Tab-separated table of C-alpha atoms in Angstrom:
chain	number	residue	atom	x	y	z
A	1	MET	CA	-57.857	1.591	-63.711
A	2	THR	CA	-55.872	-0.556	-66.368
A	3	ALA	CA	-53.495	-1.896	-64.512
A	4	ASP	CA	-49.447	-0.870	-65.926
A	5	PRO	CA	-46.809	-3.756	-65.972
A	6	THR	CA	-44.180	-3.401	-64.034
A	7	ARG	CA	-42.879	-5.568	-61.650
A	8	PHE	CA	-42.133	-5.917	-58.203
A	9	ILE	CA	-40.240	-8.455	-57.594
A	10	LEU	CA	-39.041	-9.575	-53.116
A	11	VAL	CA	-35.971	-11.600	-52.712
A	12	GLU	CA	-36.154	-14.074	-49.832
A	13	PRO	CA	-38.372	-11.694	-48.157
A	14	SER	CA	-38.722	-12.737	-44.149
A	15	HIS	CA	-41.978	-11.254	-43.430
A	16	PRO	CA	-44.925	-12.000	-44.011
A	17	GLY	CA	-46.955	-8.978	-42.571
A	18	ASN	CA	-43.844	-6.618	-45.016
A	19	VAL	CA	-45.190	-8.076	-48.486
A	20	GLY	CA	-49.043	-7.748	-47.648
A	21	ALA	CA	-47.691	-3.873	-47.191
A	22	ALA	CA	-45.350	-4.192	-50.363
A	23	ALA	CA	-48.673	-5.814	-51.895
A	24	ARG	CA	-50.673	-2.619	-50.706
A	25	ALA	CA	-47.881	0.099	-51.573
A	26	MET	CA	-48.351	-1.403	-54.972
A	27	LYS	CA	-51.637	-1.123	-55.454
A	28	VAL	CA	-52.128	2.317	-54.546
A	29	MET	CA	-49.629	3.147	-57.051
A	30	GLY	CA	-51.406	1.398	-59.599
A	31	PHE	CA	-49.506	-1.657	-59.648
A	32	VAL	CA	-49.772	-5.438	-59.257
A	33	ASP	CA	-47.959	-7.956	-60.668
A	34	LEU	CA	-45.296	-9.143	-57.814
A	35	VAL	CA	-43.061	-11.997	-57.820
A	36	LEU	CA	-41.094	-13.196	-53.928
A	37	VAL	CA	-37.839	-14.792	-54.943
A	38	ALA	CA	-37.753	-17.769	-52.628
A	39	PRO	CA	-39.082	-15.928	-49.434
A	40	ARG	CA	-38.606	-17.435	-46.222
A	41	TYR	CA	-41.901	-18.905	-46.268
A	42	ALA	CA	-42.953	-20.731	-48.339
A	43	ASP	CA	-47.109	-20.475	-47.731
A	44	VAL	CA	-46.308	-16.749	-47.348
A	45	LEU	CA	-48.970	-15.692	-49.724
A	46	THR	CA	-52.709	-16.840	-47.208
A	47	HIS	CA	-49.872	-15.866	-43.627
A	48	PRO	CA	-53.107	-13.676	-42.275
A	49	ASP	CA	-50.256	-10.628	-40.921
A	50	ALA	CA	-49.741	-11.372	-45.625
A	51	HIS	CA	-53.752	-10.811	-46.525
A	52	ALA	CA	-53.936	-8.248	-42.353
A	53	MET	CA	-50.977	-5.380	-44.073
A	54	ALA	CA	-52.510	-6.044	-47.493
A	55	SER	CA	-56.046	-4.072	-46.097
A	56	GLY	CA	-57.890	-3.999	-49.187
A	57	ALA	CA	-54.764	-5.302	-51.919
A	58	THR	CA	-55.393	-9.382	-51.110
A	59	ASP	CA	-55.937	-9.734	-55.071
A	60	VAL	CA	-52.039	-8.695	-55.719
A	61	LEU	CA	-51.865	-11.374	-53.022
A	62	ALA	CA	-53.838	-14.183	-55.005
A	63	ALA	CA	-52.660	-13.315	-58.040
A	64	ALA	CA	-48.795	-13.206	-57.044
A	65	ARG	CA	-46.512	-16.035	-58.536
A	66	ILE	CA	-43.129	-17.603	-56.456
A	67	VAL	CA	-40.450	-17.909	-58.092
A	68	SER	CA	-36.878	-19.859	-56.702
A	69	THR	CA	-34.133	-17.348	-58.263
A	70	LEU	CA	-34.545	-14.005	-59.504
A	71	VAL	CA	-33.678	-15.079	-63.343
A	72	ASP	CA	-36.696	-16.624	-63.274
A	73	ALA	CA	-38.149	-14.105	-61.642
A	74	LEU	CA	-36.982	-11.381	-65.003
A	75	ASP	CA	-38.613	-13.876	-67.681
A	76	GLY	CA	-40.565	-10.718	-70.263
A	77	VAL	CA	-38.455	-8.355	-67.951
A	78	SER	CA	-35.861	-6.389	-70.524
A	79	TYR	CA	-34.770	-4.247	-68.135
A	80	ALA	CA	-34.565	-4.363	-64.492
A	81	CYS	CA	-33.336	-2.123	-61.601
A	82	ALA	CA	-31.832	-3.105	-58.060
A	83	THR	CA	-32.770	-1.651	-54.704
A	84	ALA	CA	-29.151	-1.260	-54.223
A	85	MET	CA	-25.634	0.374	-53.825
A	86	THR	CA	-23.638	-0.927	-56.267
A	87	PRO	CA	-21.860	-3.086	-55.056
A	88	ARG	CA	-17.912	-1.984	-54.242
A	89	ASP	CA	-16.966	-3.899	-56.296
A	90	PHE	CA	-18.524	-2.845	-59.814
A	91	GLY	CA	-22.030	-3.294	-61.534
A	92	PRO	CA	-24.331	-1.098	-62.361
A	93	ALA	CA	-24.709	2.432	-61.749
A	94	THR	CA	-26.272	4.296	-58.095
A	95	HIS	CA	-28.766	6.096	-59.005
A	96	ALA	CA	-31.095	8.772	-57.002
A	97	PRO	CA	-34.633	7.081	-58.128
A	98	ARG	CA	-35.335	11.094	-58.759
A	99	ALA	CA	-32.932	11.390	-61.678
A	100	LEU	CA	-33.717	7.544	-63.293
A	101	LEU	CA	-36.853	7.088	-63.473
A	102	PRO	CA	-38.180	9.499	-65.904
A	103	SER	CA	-35.139	8.689	-68.906
A	104	LEU	CA	-36.705	4.816	-67.648
A	105	ALA	CA	-40.829	6.110	-67.509
A	106	THR	CA	-40.176	7.366	-71.236
A	107	SER	CA	-38.792	4.318	-73.311
A	108	THR	CA	-40.564	0.380	-73.835
A	109	HIS	CA	-38.713	-1.217	-71.699
A	110	ARG	CA	-41.249	-3.861	-69.311
A	111	ILE	CA	-39.407	-2.399	-66.637
A	112	ALA	CA	-39.293	-4.640	-62.321
A	113	PHE	CA	-38.069	-3.082	-59.639
A	114	VAL	CA	-36.192	-5.667	-57.620
A	115	PHE	CA	-35.774	-5.429	-53.694
A	116	GLY	CA	-33.520	-7.770	-51.429
A	117	SER	CA	-34.982	-8.941	-47.685
A	118	GLU	CA	-34.675	-7.685	-44.720
A	119	ARG	CA	-31.278	-8.891	-42.993
A	120	TYR	CA	-29.453	-8.633	-45.741
A	121	GLY	CA	-30.145	-7.147	-48.919
A	122	LEU	CA	-29.547	-8.124	-53.251
A	123	SER	CA	-26.332	-10.324	-53.217
A	124	ASN	CA	-24.104	-8.781	-55.809
A	125	ASP	CA	-25.377	-11.935	-58.100
A	126	ASP	CA	-28.714	-10.877	-57.963
A	127	VAL	CA	-27.204	-6.577	-58.280
A	128	TYR	CA	-25.038	-7.478	-61.596
A	129	ARG	CA	-28.655	-9.488	-63.534
A	130	CYS	CA	-29.695	-5.772	-62.755
A	131	HIS	CA	-29.609	-3.180	-64.711
A	132	ALA	CA	-28.684	-0.186	-63.016
A	133	CYS	CA	-29.406	0.029	-58.551
A	134	LEU	CA	-31.244	2.571	-57.305
A	135	SER	CA	-31.198	4.612	-54.354
A	136	ILE	CA	-33.171	5.547	-51.951
A	137	PRO	CA	-31.189	9.699	-50.850
A	138	THR	CA	-31.779	8.958	-46.461
A	139	ALA	CA	-30.469	10.271	-43.449
A	140	PRO	CA	-26.708	10.085	-43.427
A	141	GLY	CA	-26.077	7.838	-40.552
A	142	TYR	CA	-29.044	6.469	-41.099
A	143	GLY	CA	-30.681	4.524	-43.603
A	144	SER	CA	-32.885	2.433	-42.902
A	145	LEU	CA	-36.131	2.179	-44.719
A	146	ASN	CA	-38.274	-0.778	-43.362
A	147	LEU	CA	-38.904	-2.882	-47.453
A	148	ALA	CA	-42.913	-2.454	-47.194
A	149	GLN	CA	-41.892	1.696	-47.497
A	150	ALA	CA	-39.261	1.058	-49.867
A	151	VAL	CA	-41.729	0.050	-52.264
A	152	GLN	CA	-44.154	2.365	-51.103
A	153	LEU	CA	-41.361	5.265	-52.201
A	154	ILE	CA	-40.435	3.193	-55.789
A	155	ALA	CA	-44.276	3.003	-56.770
A	156	TYR	CA	-44.923	6.025	-55.589
A	157	GLU	CA	-41.474	7.770	-58.044
A	158	TRP	CA	-42.395	5.630	-60.984
A	159	ARG	CA	-46.125	6.573	-60.825
A	160	GLN	CA	-44.763	10.110	-60.769
A	161	ALA	CA	-42.764	9.773	-63.203
A	162	LEU	CA	-45.775	7.447	-65.372
A	163	GLY	CA	-47.322	11.090	-65.392
A	164	GLY	CA	-48.562	10.643	-61.928
A	165	PHE	CA	-51.921	10.349	-60.926
A	166	ALA	CA	-54.841	13.201	-59.867
A	167	VAL	CA	-56.008	15.171	-57.182
A	168	GLU	CA	-59.325	15.863	-57.778
A	169	PRO	CA	-60.612	18.233	-55.329
A	170	ARG	CA	-64.324	17.591	-53.854
A	171	THR	CA	-65.264	21.434	-53.327
A	172	ALA	CA	-65.081	24.018	-56.318
A	173	ALA	CA	-62.925	26.430	-57.068
A	174	PRO	CA	-63.111	29.380	-55.225
A	175	THR	CA	-63.981	32.418	-56.680
A	176	TRP	CA	-61.112	35.864	-55.148
A	177	ALA	CA	-62.947	39.163	-54.951
A	178	ASP	CA	-61.300	40.988	-57.137
A	179	GLY	CA	-58.805	44.571	-56.387
A	180	PRO	CA	-61.771	46.833	-57.040
A	181	ALA	CA	-63.412	44.798	-54.185
A	182	LEU	CA	-60.898	44.722	-51.496
A	183	GLN	CA	-60.804	48.374	-52.605
A	184	GLY	CA	-64.391	48.492	-51.204
A	185	LEU	CA	-63.761	47.035	-48.232
A	186	LEU	CA	-60.762	48.578	-47.218
A	187	ASP	CA	-62.621	51.863	-48.113
A	188	HIS	CA	-65.443	50.918	-45.557
A	189	TRP	CA	-62.982	48.948	-43.181
A	190	GLN	CA	-61.132	53.051	-42.754
A	191	ARG	CA	-64.382	54.720	-42.260
A	192	VAL	CA	-65.260	52.099	-39.643
A	193	LEU	CA	-61.666	52.741	-36.986
A	194	VAL	CA	-61.646	56.161	-38.337
A	195	GLU	CA	-65.974	55.921	-36.088
A	196	LEU	CA	-63.998	53.708	-33.287
A	197	ASP	CA	-61.819	56.287	-33.094
A	198	TYR	CA	-58.715	53.468	-33.986
A	199	LEU	CA	-57.731	55.267	-36.825
A	200	ASP	CA	-56.547	59.011	-36.140
A	201	PRO	CA	-57.089	60.780	-40.499
A	202	ALA	CA	-54.974	63.200	-39.097
A	203	ALA	CA	-51.901	60.466	-37.857
A	204	PRO	CA	-52.721	57.993	-40.564
A	205	LYS	CA	-49.690	56.511	-40.007
A	206	LYS	CA	-49.273	53.399	-43.104
A	207	LEU	CA	-52.608	51.248	-40.753
A	208	MET	CA	-55.108	50.955	-44.367
A	209	PRO	CA	-51.336	49.512	-46.604
A	210	ARG	CA	-51.101	47.262	-43.719
A	211	LEU	CA	-54.388	45.863	-44.245
A	212	LEU	CA	-54.187	45.769	-47.390
A	213	GLN	CA	-50.878	44.220	-47.353
A	214	LEU	CA	-52.426	41.665	-45.317
A	215	ALA	CA	-55.752	41.200	-47.829
A	216	HIS	CA	-53.424	40.858	-50.526
A	217	ARG	CA	-51.141	37.946	-48.373
A	218	VAL	CA	-54.274	35.768	-47.693
A	219	GLY	CA	-55.509	35.964	-50.334
A	220	LEU	CA	-59.810	36.711	-50.195
A	221	THR	CA	-62.613	35.019	-51.690
A	222	THR	CA	-66.244	37.512	-52.357
A	223	ASP	CA	-67.484	34.867	-49.359
A	224	GLU	CA	-64.549	35.823	-46.635
A	225	LEU	CA	-64.508	39.536	-48.264
A	226	ASN	CA	-68.481	39.869	-47.536
A	227	ILE	CA	-68.101	38.397	-43.776
A	228	LEU	CA	-65.941	41.468	-43.154
A	229	ARG	CA	-68.533	43.440	-44.657
A	230	GLY	CA	-70.478	42.474	-43.000
A	231	ILE	CA	-69.115	43.049	-39.477
A	232	ALA	CA	-68.283	46.364	-40.717
A	233	ARG	CA	-71.856	47.497	-41.275
A	234	ALA	CA	-72.965	45.591	-37.831
A	235	ILE	CA	-69.910	47.948	-36.091
A	236	GLU	CA	-71.381	50.786	-37.766
A	237	LYS	CA	-74.956	49.691	-36.402
A	238	ARG	CA	-73.573	49.750	-32.732
A	239	THR	CA	-71.414	52.497	-32.481
A	240	ALA	CA	-73.966	55.014	-34.209
A	241	THR	CA	-76.392	54.213	-31.340
A	242	SER	CA	-73.402	54.443	-28.655
A	243	PRO	CA	-72.209	57.044	-27.324
A	244	PRO	CA	-68.934	58.976	-28.785
A	245	GLY	CA	-65.910	57.872	-27.750
A	246	SER	CA	-66.684	54.410	-26.276
A	247	GLY	CA	-64.705	52.532	-29.158
A	248	THR	CA	-62.028	50.069	-28.482
A	249	SER	CA	-59.620	51.353	-25.856
A	250	ASP	CA	-55.999	48.909	-27.675
A	251	PRO	CA	-52.845	50.043	-28.428
A	252	ARG	CA	-52.709	52.071	-30.978
A	253	TYR	CA	-51.119	49.889	-34.335
Z	1	MET	CA	-27.164	16.135	-39.325
Z	2	THR	CA	-28.635	18.262	-37.955
Z	3	ALA	CA	-32.075	17.534	-37.944
Z	4	ASP	CA	-34.799	19.415	-39.415
Z	5	PRO	CA	-36.885	21.309	-36.938
Z	6	THR	CA	-40.515	20.157	-38.915
Z	7	ARG	CA	-43.419	17.965	-36.951
Z	8	PHE	CA	-45.381	15.893	-37.356
Z	9	ILE	CA	-48.271	15.217	-35.467
Z	10	LEU	CA	-51.052	11.766	-35.735
Z	11	VAL	CA	-53.270	13.111	-34.596
Z	12	GLU	CA	-55.077	9.283	-31.974
Z	13	PRO	CA	-53.025	6.760	-34.093
Z	14	SER	CA	-54.696	3.363	-33.014
Z	15	HIS	CA	-51.450	0.681	-34.016
Z	16	PRO	CA	-48.008	1.323	-31.935
Z	17	GLY	CA	-46.992	-0.710	-34.981
Z	18	ASN	CA	-47.621	1.884	-37.010
Z	19	VAL	CA	-46.288	4.335	-33.878
Z	20	GLY	CA	-42.871	3.081	-34.449
Z	21	ALA	CA	-42.633	2.373	-38.703
Z	22	ALA	CA	-43.343	6.530	-38.331
Z	23	ALA	CA	-40.640	7.217	-36.183
Z	24	ARG	CA	-38.317	5.189	-38.551
Z	25	ALA	CA	-39.819	6.897	-41.725
Z	26	MET	CA	-39.268	10.301	-40.160
Z	27	LYS	CA	-36.132	9.922	-38.907
Z	28	VAL	CA	-34.602	8.543	-42.254
Z	29	MET	CA	-35.519	11.212	-44.279
Z	30	GLY	CA	-34.204	13.040	-41.395
Z	31	PHE	CA	-36.852	14.568	-39.245
Z	32	VAL	CA	-36.825	14.010	-34.913
Z	33	ASP	CA	-39.488	16.041	-33.998
Z	34	LEU	CA	-42.914	13.058	-33.418
Z	35	VAL	CA	-46.064	15.024	-31.269
Z	36	LEU	CA	-48.888	12.551	-30.495
Z	37	VAL	CA	-52.158	13.876	-29.936
Z	38	ALA	CA	-54.823	11.749	-27.547
Z	39	PRO	CA	-53.434	8.094	-29.265
Z	40	ARG	CA	-55.442	5.146	-28.693
Z	41	TYR	CA	-53.296	3.380	-25.853
Z	42	ALA	CA	-51.964	6.359	-23.639
Z	43	ASP	CA	-47.974	4.051	-23.323
Z	44	VAL	CA	-47.940	3.585	-27.180
Z	45	LEU	CA	-44.216	5.558	-26.478
Z	46	THR	CA	-42.909	2.644	-25.032
Z	47	HIS	CA	-45.386	-0.267	-26.244
Z	48	PRO	CA	-43.367	-3.129	-27.090
Z	49	ASP	CA	-44.933	-2.935	-31.468
Z	50	ALA	CA	-43.885	0.741	-31.654
Z	51	HIS	CA	-39.955	-0.517	-30.740
Z	52	ALA	CA	-40.229	-3.634	-32.485
Z	53	MET	CA	-41.150	-1.082	-35.595
Z	54	ALA	CA	-39.251	1.549	-35.152
Z	55	SER	CA	-35.435	0.147	-35.401
Z	56	GLY	CA	-32.742	2.030	-34.834
Z	57	ALA	CA	-35.413	5.022	-34.386
Z	58	THR	CA	-36.648	4.730	-30.329
Z	59	ASP	CA	-34.672	7.755	-30.033
Z	60	VAL	CA	-37.898	10.392	-32.145
Z	61	LEU	CA	-40.217	7.310	-30.334
Z	62	ALA	CA	-38.052	8.337	-26.324
Z	63	ALA	CA	-38.362	12.452	-27.865
Z	64	ALA	CA	-41.673	12.899	-28.692
Z	65	ARG	CA	-44.643	14.180	-27.009
Z	66	ILE	CA	-48.260	12.876	-26.349
Z	67	VAL	CA	-50.348	15.948	-25.738
Z	68	SER	CA	-54.140	16.036	-25.484
Z	69	THR	CA	-55.233	18.164	-28.208
Z	70	LEU	CA	-54.221	19.375	-31.536
Z	71	VAL	CA	-54.347	22.772	-31.355
Z	72	ASP	CA	-51.743	21.773	-28.125
Z	73	ALA	CA	-49.657	20.261	-30.651
Z	74	LEU	CA	-48.824	23.298	-33.045
Z	75	ASP	CA	-47.177	25.336	-30.611
Z	76	GLY	CA	-44.615	27.370	-32.824
Z	77	VAL	CA	-45.833	25.606	-36.039
Z	78	SER	CA	-47.185	28.921	-38.567
Z	79	TYR	CA	-47.958	26.437	-41.029
Z	80	ALA	CA	-49.464	23.290	-40.605
Z	81	CYS	CA	-50.262	21.341	-43.602
Z	82	ALA	CA	-53.086	17.998	-43.069
Z	83	THR	CA	-52.564	15.353	-44.948
Z	84	ALA	CA	-56.957	14.773	-46.030
Z	85	MET	CA	-58.629	15.968	-48.719
Z	86	THR	CA	-60.465	19.802	-48.481
Z	87	PRO	CA	-64.192	18.793	-46.625
Z	88	ARG	CA	-66.219	19.102	-48.648
Z	89	ASP	CA	-68.000	22.415	-46.634
Z	90	PHE	CA	-65.199	24.153	-46.713
Z	91	GLY	CA	-61.519	24.505	-45.325
Z	92	PRO	CA	-57.821	24.826	-47.234
Z	93	ALA	CA	-57.585	24.115	-50.308
Z	94	THR	CA	-56.256	20.276	-51.591
Z	95	HIS	CA	-52.262	20.028	-53.349
Z	96	ALA	CA	-50.189	17.487	-54.359
Z	97	PRO	CA	-47.390	16.894	-52.276
Z	98	ARG	CA	-45.017	17.943	-54.774
Z	99	ALA	CA	-47.043	20.955	-56.222
Z	100	LEU	CA	-46.988	22.520	-53.171
Z	101	LEU	CA	-43.295	21.548	-51.227
Z	102	PRO	CA	-40.887	23.155	-53.117
Z	103	SER	CA	-43.363	26.851	-52.157
Z	104	LEU	CA	-43.306	26.128	-49.363
Z	105	ALA	CA	-39.597	25.167	-49.073
Z	106	THR	CA	-38.878	28.678	-49.756
Z	107	SER	CA	-40.866	30.195	-47.328
Z	108	THR	CA	-39.123	30.524	-43.493
Z	109	HIS	CA	-42.026	29.355	-42.255
Z	110	ARG	CA	-42.201	26.565	-39.189
Z	111	ILE	CA	-44.027	23.556	-40.865
Z	112	ALA	CA	-46.039	20.449	-39.000
Z	113	PHE	CA	-47.714	17.812	-41.060
Z	114	VAL	CA	-50.719	16.373	-39.769
Z	115	PHE	CA	-52.100	12.890	-39.544
Z	116	GLY	CA	-55.540	10.988	-38.597
Z	117	SER	CA	-56.490	8.556	-37.793
Z	118	GLU	CA	-56.464	5.142	-39.160
Z	119	ARG	CA	-59.710	4.618	-39.668
Z	120	TYR	CA	-60.667	8.085	-39.393
Z	121	GLY	CA	-58.705	10.080	-40.884
Z	122	LEU	CA	-58.475	13.142	-39.496
Z	123	SER	CA	-61.891	15.946	-38.577
Z	124	ASN	CA	-62.966	18.635	-39.532
Z	125	ASP	CA	-63.253	20.570	-37.096
Z	126	ASP	CA	-58.890	19.162	-37.062
Z	127	VAL	CA	-58.272	19.555	-40.993
Z	128	TYR	CA	-59.789	23.753	-40.413
Z	129	ARG	CA	-56.733	24.221	-37.870
Z	130	CYS	CA	-53.886	23.826	-40.929
Z	131	HIS	CA	-52.917	25.947	-43.640
Z	132	ALA	CA	-53.209	23.501	-46.454
Z	133	CYS	CA	-54.437	19.667	-47.134
Z	134	LEU	CA	-52.181	17.479	-48.684
Z	135	SER	CA	-53.140	14.752	-50.689
Z	136	ILE	CA	-51.307	11.655	-52.155
Z	137	PRO	CA	-51.894	10.975	-55.828
Z	138	THR	CA	-52.698	7.163	-55.608
Z	139	ALA	CA	-54.830	5.418	-57.881
Z	140	PRO	CA	-58.089	5.230	-58.955
Z	141	GLY	CA	-60.408	2.744	-56.369
Z	142	TYR	CA	-58.100	2.010	-54.337
Z	143	GLY	CA	-56.197	5.006	-52.455
Z	144	SER	CA	-55.505	3.332	-49.314
Z	145	LEU	CA	-52.295	4.387	-47.149
Z	146	ASN	CA	-51.127	3.053	-45.049
Z	147	LEU	CA	-50.402	5.501	-42.109
Z	148	ALA	CA	-46.914	4.824	-42.172
Z	149	GLN	CA	-46.131	4.608	-45.739
Z	150	ALA	CA	-47.712	8.043	-45.631
Z	151	VAL	CA	-45.866	9.378	-43.727
Z	152	GLN	CA	-43.438	8.345	-44.639
Z	153	LEU	CA	-44.321	9.561	-48.438
Z	154	ILE	CA	-44.608	12.739	-47.247
Z	155	ALA	CA	-41.385	13.081	-45.430
Z	156	TYR	CA	-39.489	11.744	-48.379
Z	157	GLU	CA	-41.063	14.782	-50.426
Z	158	TRP	CA	-40.941	17.582	-47.876
Z	159	ARG	CA	-37.318	16.341	-48.094
Z	160	GLN	CA	-36.727	16.163	-51.598
Z	161	ALA	CA	-38.580	19.772	-51.591
Z	162	LEU	CA	-35.754	21.016	-48.787
Z	163	GLY	CA	-32.818	20.010	-51.339
Z	164	GLY	CA	-32.802	16.444	-50.602
Z	165	PHE	CA	-29.752	14.231	-49.358
Z	166	ALA	CA	-27.222	13.295	-51.161
Z	167	VAL	CA	-26.316	9.629	-53.268
Z	168	GLU	CA	-22.969	8.604	-52.508
Z	169	PRO	CA	-21.377	6.531	-55.129
Z	170	ARG	CA	-19.617	4.042	-53.709
Z	171	THR	CA	-17.078	3.151	-56.567
Z	172	ALA	CA	-15.061	5.249	-58.545
Z	173	ALA	CA	-16.610	7.103	-62.213
Z	174	PRO	CA	-15.384	4.787	-64.733
Z	175	THR	CA	-13.485	5.910	-67.545
Z	176	TRP	CA	-14.779	5.433	-70.190
Z	177	ALA	CA	-13.590	4.635	-74.137
Z	178	ASP	CA	-13.732	7.399	-76.832
Z	179	GLY	CA	-14.173	7.562	-80.027
Z	180	PRO	CA	-11.127	6.553	-82.043
Z	181	ALA	CA	-10.801	3.456	-78.956
Z	182	LEU	CA	-14.338	2.286	-80.506
Z	183	GLN	CA	-12.864	2.659	-84.066
Z	184	GLY	CA	-9.696	0.498	-83.408
Z	185	LEU	CA	-11.905	-1.907	-81.496
Z	186	LEU	CA	-14.920	-2.089	-84.328
Z	187	ASP	CA	-11.721	-2.561	-86.931
Z	188	HIS	CA	-10.482	-5.428	-85.137
Z	189	TRP	CA	-13.225	-7.108	-84.602
Z	190	GLN	CA	-13.821	-6.938	-88.142
Z	191	ARG	CA	-10.840	-8.520	-88.954
Z	192	VAL	CA	-11.353	-11.493	-86.798
Z	193	LEU	CA	-14.731	-11.814	-88.586
Z	194	VAL	CA	-13.406	-11.984	-92.074
Z	195	GLU	CA	-10.410	-14.782	-90.537
Z	196	LEU	CA	-13.250	-16.556	-88.729
Z	197	ASP	CA	-16.143	-17.029	-92.508
Z	198	TYR	CA	-18.406	-14.911	-90.479
Z	199	LEU	CA	-18.128	-11.348	-92.287
Z	200	ASP	CA	-17.956	-11.620	-95.914
Z	201	PRO	CA	-15.927	-8.707	-97.344
Z	202	ALA	CA	-17.580	-9.246	-100.812
Z	203	ALA	CA	-20.679	-8.189	-99.119
Z	204	PRO	CA	-20.638	-6.884	-95.347
Z	205	LYS	CA	-24.202	-5.615	-95.694
Z	206	LYS	CA	-25.302	-3.664	-92.245
Z	207	LEU	CA	-23.115	-5.407	-89.823
Z	208	MET	CA	-19.969	-3.228	-88.856
Z	209	PRO	CA	-22.403	0.477	-88.545
Z	210	ARG	CA	-25.250	-2.626	-86.610
Z	211	LEU	CA	-22.267	-3.852	-84.279
Z	212	LEU	CA	-21.388	0.074	-84.073
Z	213	GLN	CA	-24.362	0.784	-83.198
Z	214	LEU	CA	-24.640	-1.663	-80.734
Z	215	ALA	CA	-21.567	-1.319	-78.747
Z	216	HIS	CA	-23.185	2.944	-79.270
Z	217	ARG	CA	-25.891	2.145	-76.924
Z	218	VAL	CA	-23.988	0.244	-74.490
Z	219	GLY	CA	-21.297	2.623	-73.206
Z	220	LEU	CA	-18.339	1.153	-73.180
Z	221	THR	CA	-15.299	1.883	-70.214
Z	222	THR	CA	-11.514	1.428	-71.042
Z	223	ASP	CA	-11.772	-1.982	-69.727
Z	224	GLU	CA	-14.476	-3.420	-71.523
Z	225	LEU	CA	-13.542	-2.407	-74.879
Z	226	ASN	CA	-9.424	-4.212	-73.380
Z	227	ILE	CA	-11.700	-7.302	-72.323
Z	228	LEU	CA	-13.222	-7.199	-76.547
Z	229	ARG	CA	-10.119	-6.780	-76.930
Z	230	GLY	CA	-8.787	-9.830	-75.331
Z	231	ILE	CA	-11.146	-12.079	-77.014
Z	232	ALA	CA	-10.313	-11.397	-80.157
Z	233	ARG	CA	-6.619	-12.248	-79.748
Z	234	ALA	CA	-7.813	-15.094	-78.391
Z	235	ILE	CA	-9.774	-15.491	-81.851
Z	236	GLU	CA	-6.386	-14.695	-83.245
Z	237	LYS	CA	-4.738	-16.791	-82.304
Z	238	ARG	CA	-6.619	-20.261	-82.380
Z	239	THR	CA	-7.655	-19.165	-86.004
Z	240	ALA	CA	-4.258	-18.808	-86.708
Z	241	THR	CA	-3.034	-22.730	-86.077
Z	242	SER	CA	-7.199	-24.021	-87.151
Z	243	PRO	CA	-7.814	-25.513	-90.120
Z	244	PRO	CA	-9.253	-23.233	-92.650
Z	245	GLY	CA	-12.932	-22.737	-93.146
Z	246	SER	CA	-13.448	-24.449	-89.785
Z	247	GLY	CA	-15.015	-20.969	-88.223
Z	248	THR	CA	-18.316	-20.900	-86.691
Z	249	SER	CA	-21.257	-22.094	-88.900
Z	250	ASP	CA	-23.500	-19.914	-87.253
Z	251	PRO	CA	-26.290	-18.925	-89.286
Z	252	ARG	CA	-25.566	-15.187	-90.849
Z	253	TYR	CA	-26.483	-11.743	-89.543
């Protein structure tokens, strides 16, 4: 995997567990450049909680840097997105990630995403150092995202904007039954249902069209169609040897 | 806020912290119906780690139910999505969330999202009980999402598919400077730059078109335009009283 140069910056993170979880959240989306600004614990990158939450992403922690100001963290970055709302007085405009990131993905900027501390978020001064504000749309009245989960959502949306990863199917694509095969099944079941006294040929009502609609909605594979024909054959065998009139007593359709 | 009836089901979760974080992840996206199937700790819903990670979402924990099988958890659910890959032998097709959820959002189904345990994921038997498999696209070689982060991404994608929440701007929309105002600014600065001996009227090269391009790219507000005119006026005042030739000695454009 070629790592994307996108940088993730955590400003004054308090909880080592969150730093580890953020590293994992980045790595599952293919990002590895992590910079911490003035973390609460100087040894956060080697803290046991950070390692436990990083799971297989301890390489991201090992390669992370610690700097003392946001300006230091922005070396080489030409466009920084604050995960924050625009300050009340003024500042970069606030966007939903899905509204801004696609256009940013086609730019030639070197991008950073900047996250504030768990308790206080980002200071206005740090937001002013960014080019845009990103706000993850959350429920009115409860917008409290955990830091690592905010990192996860932004990393995911950014990866999607960059073209995404494929979902590789593990199983072969099924062979879908075609129209004539389906009609053959329906004709077979119609004979069986008449034999079972469930379908009255003199008053068929809408039974067969209803079963056809059900089959269309389900979308049968050829394997499944063969199972249903096998069941129909098994009923035919049994009814051929049963006394007439011993079929189902289910209520009619 | 009207809660959405979507259910989130965690099958055999091990870590109370993850259950709490999942509750928080659901609630920020407006979902409150949580069911646990055979959790490792029977008291997980009142466990201190669960409460700590739930933060303001302890109401979701308080309302959650514990049942013993996935079938029990699916009461009232007509369409269940397993967050899992299709089992190797057969099973419901695997989709990326963004490929499946929009069509599901327009259906009339009562939906559940089903998550497996941290260590083993979902059993094949439980996947067979679901209507679709959802796979979050992750980096090749490191697809290890934390349980609560998987819940966060699915809750977010489902909320987006249902129409999303608005990002409410806190600041008034700025008034953008129009073409004539911009031309007035450029004319003003052109006079100042000539006065400063920075622009040679006999050999202007592309300086003014370059500054116009810069102004277009930045997109000036009327407030910002007024600042730049104010600076130009301040320079005019000073140059009017300075000896000629004492302007900038910067290298030329």
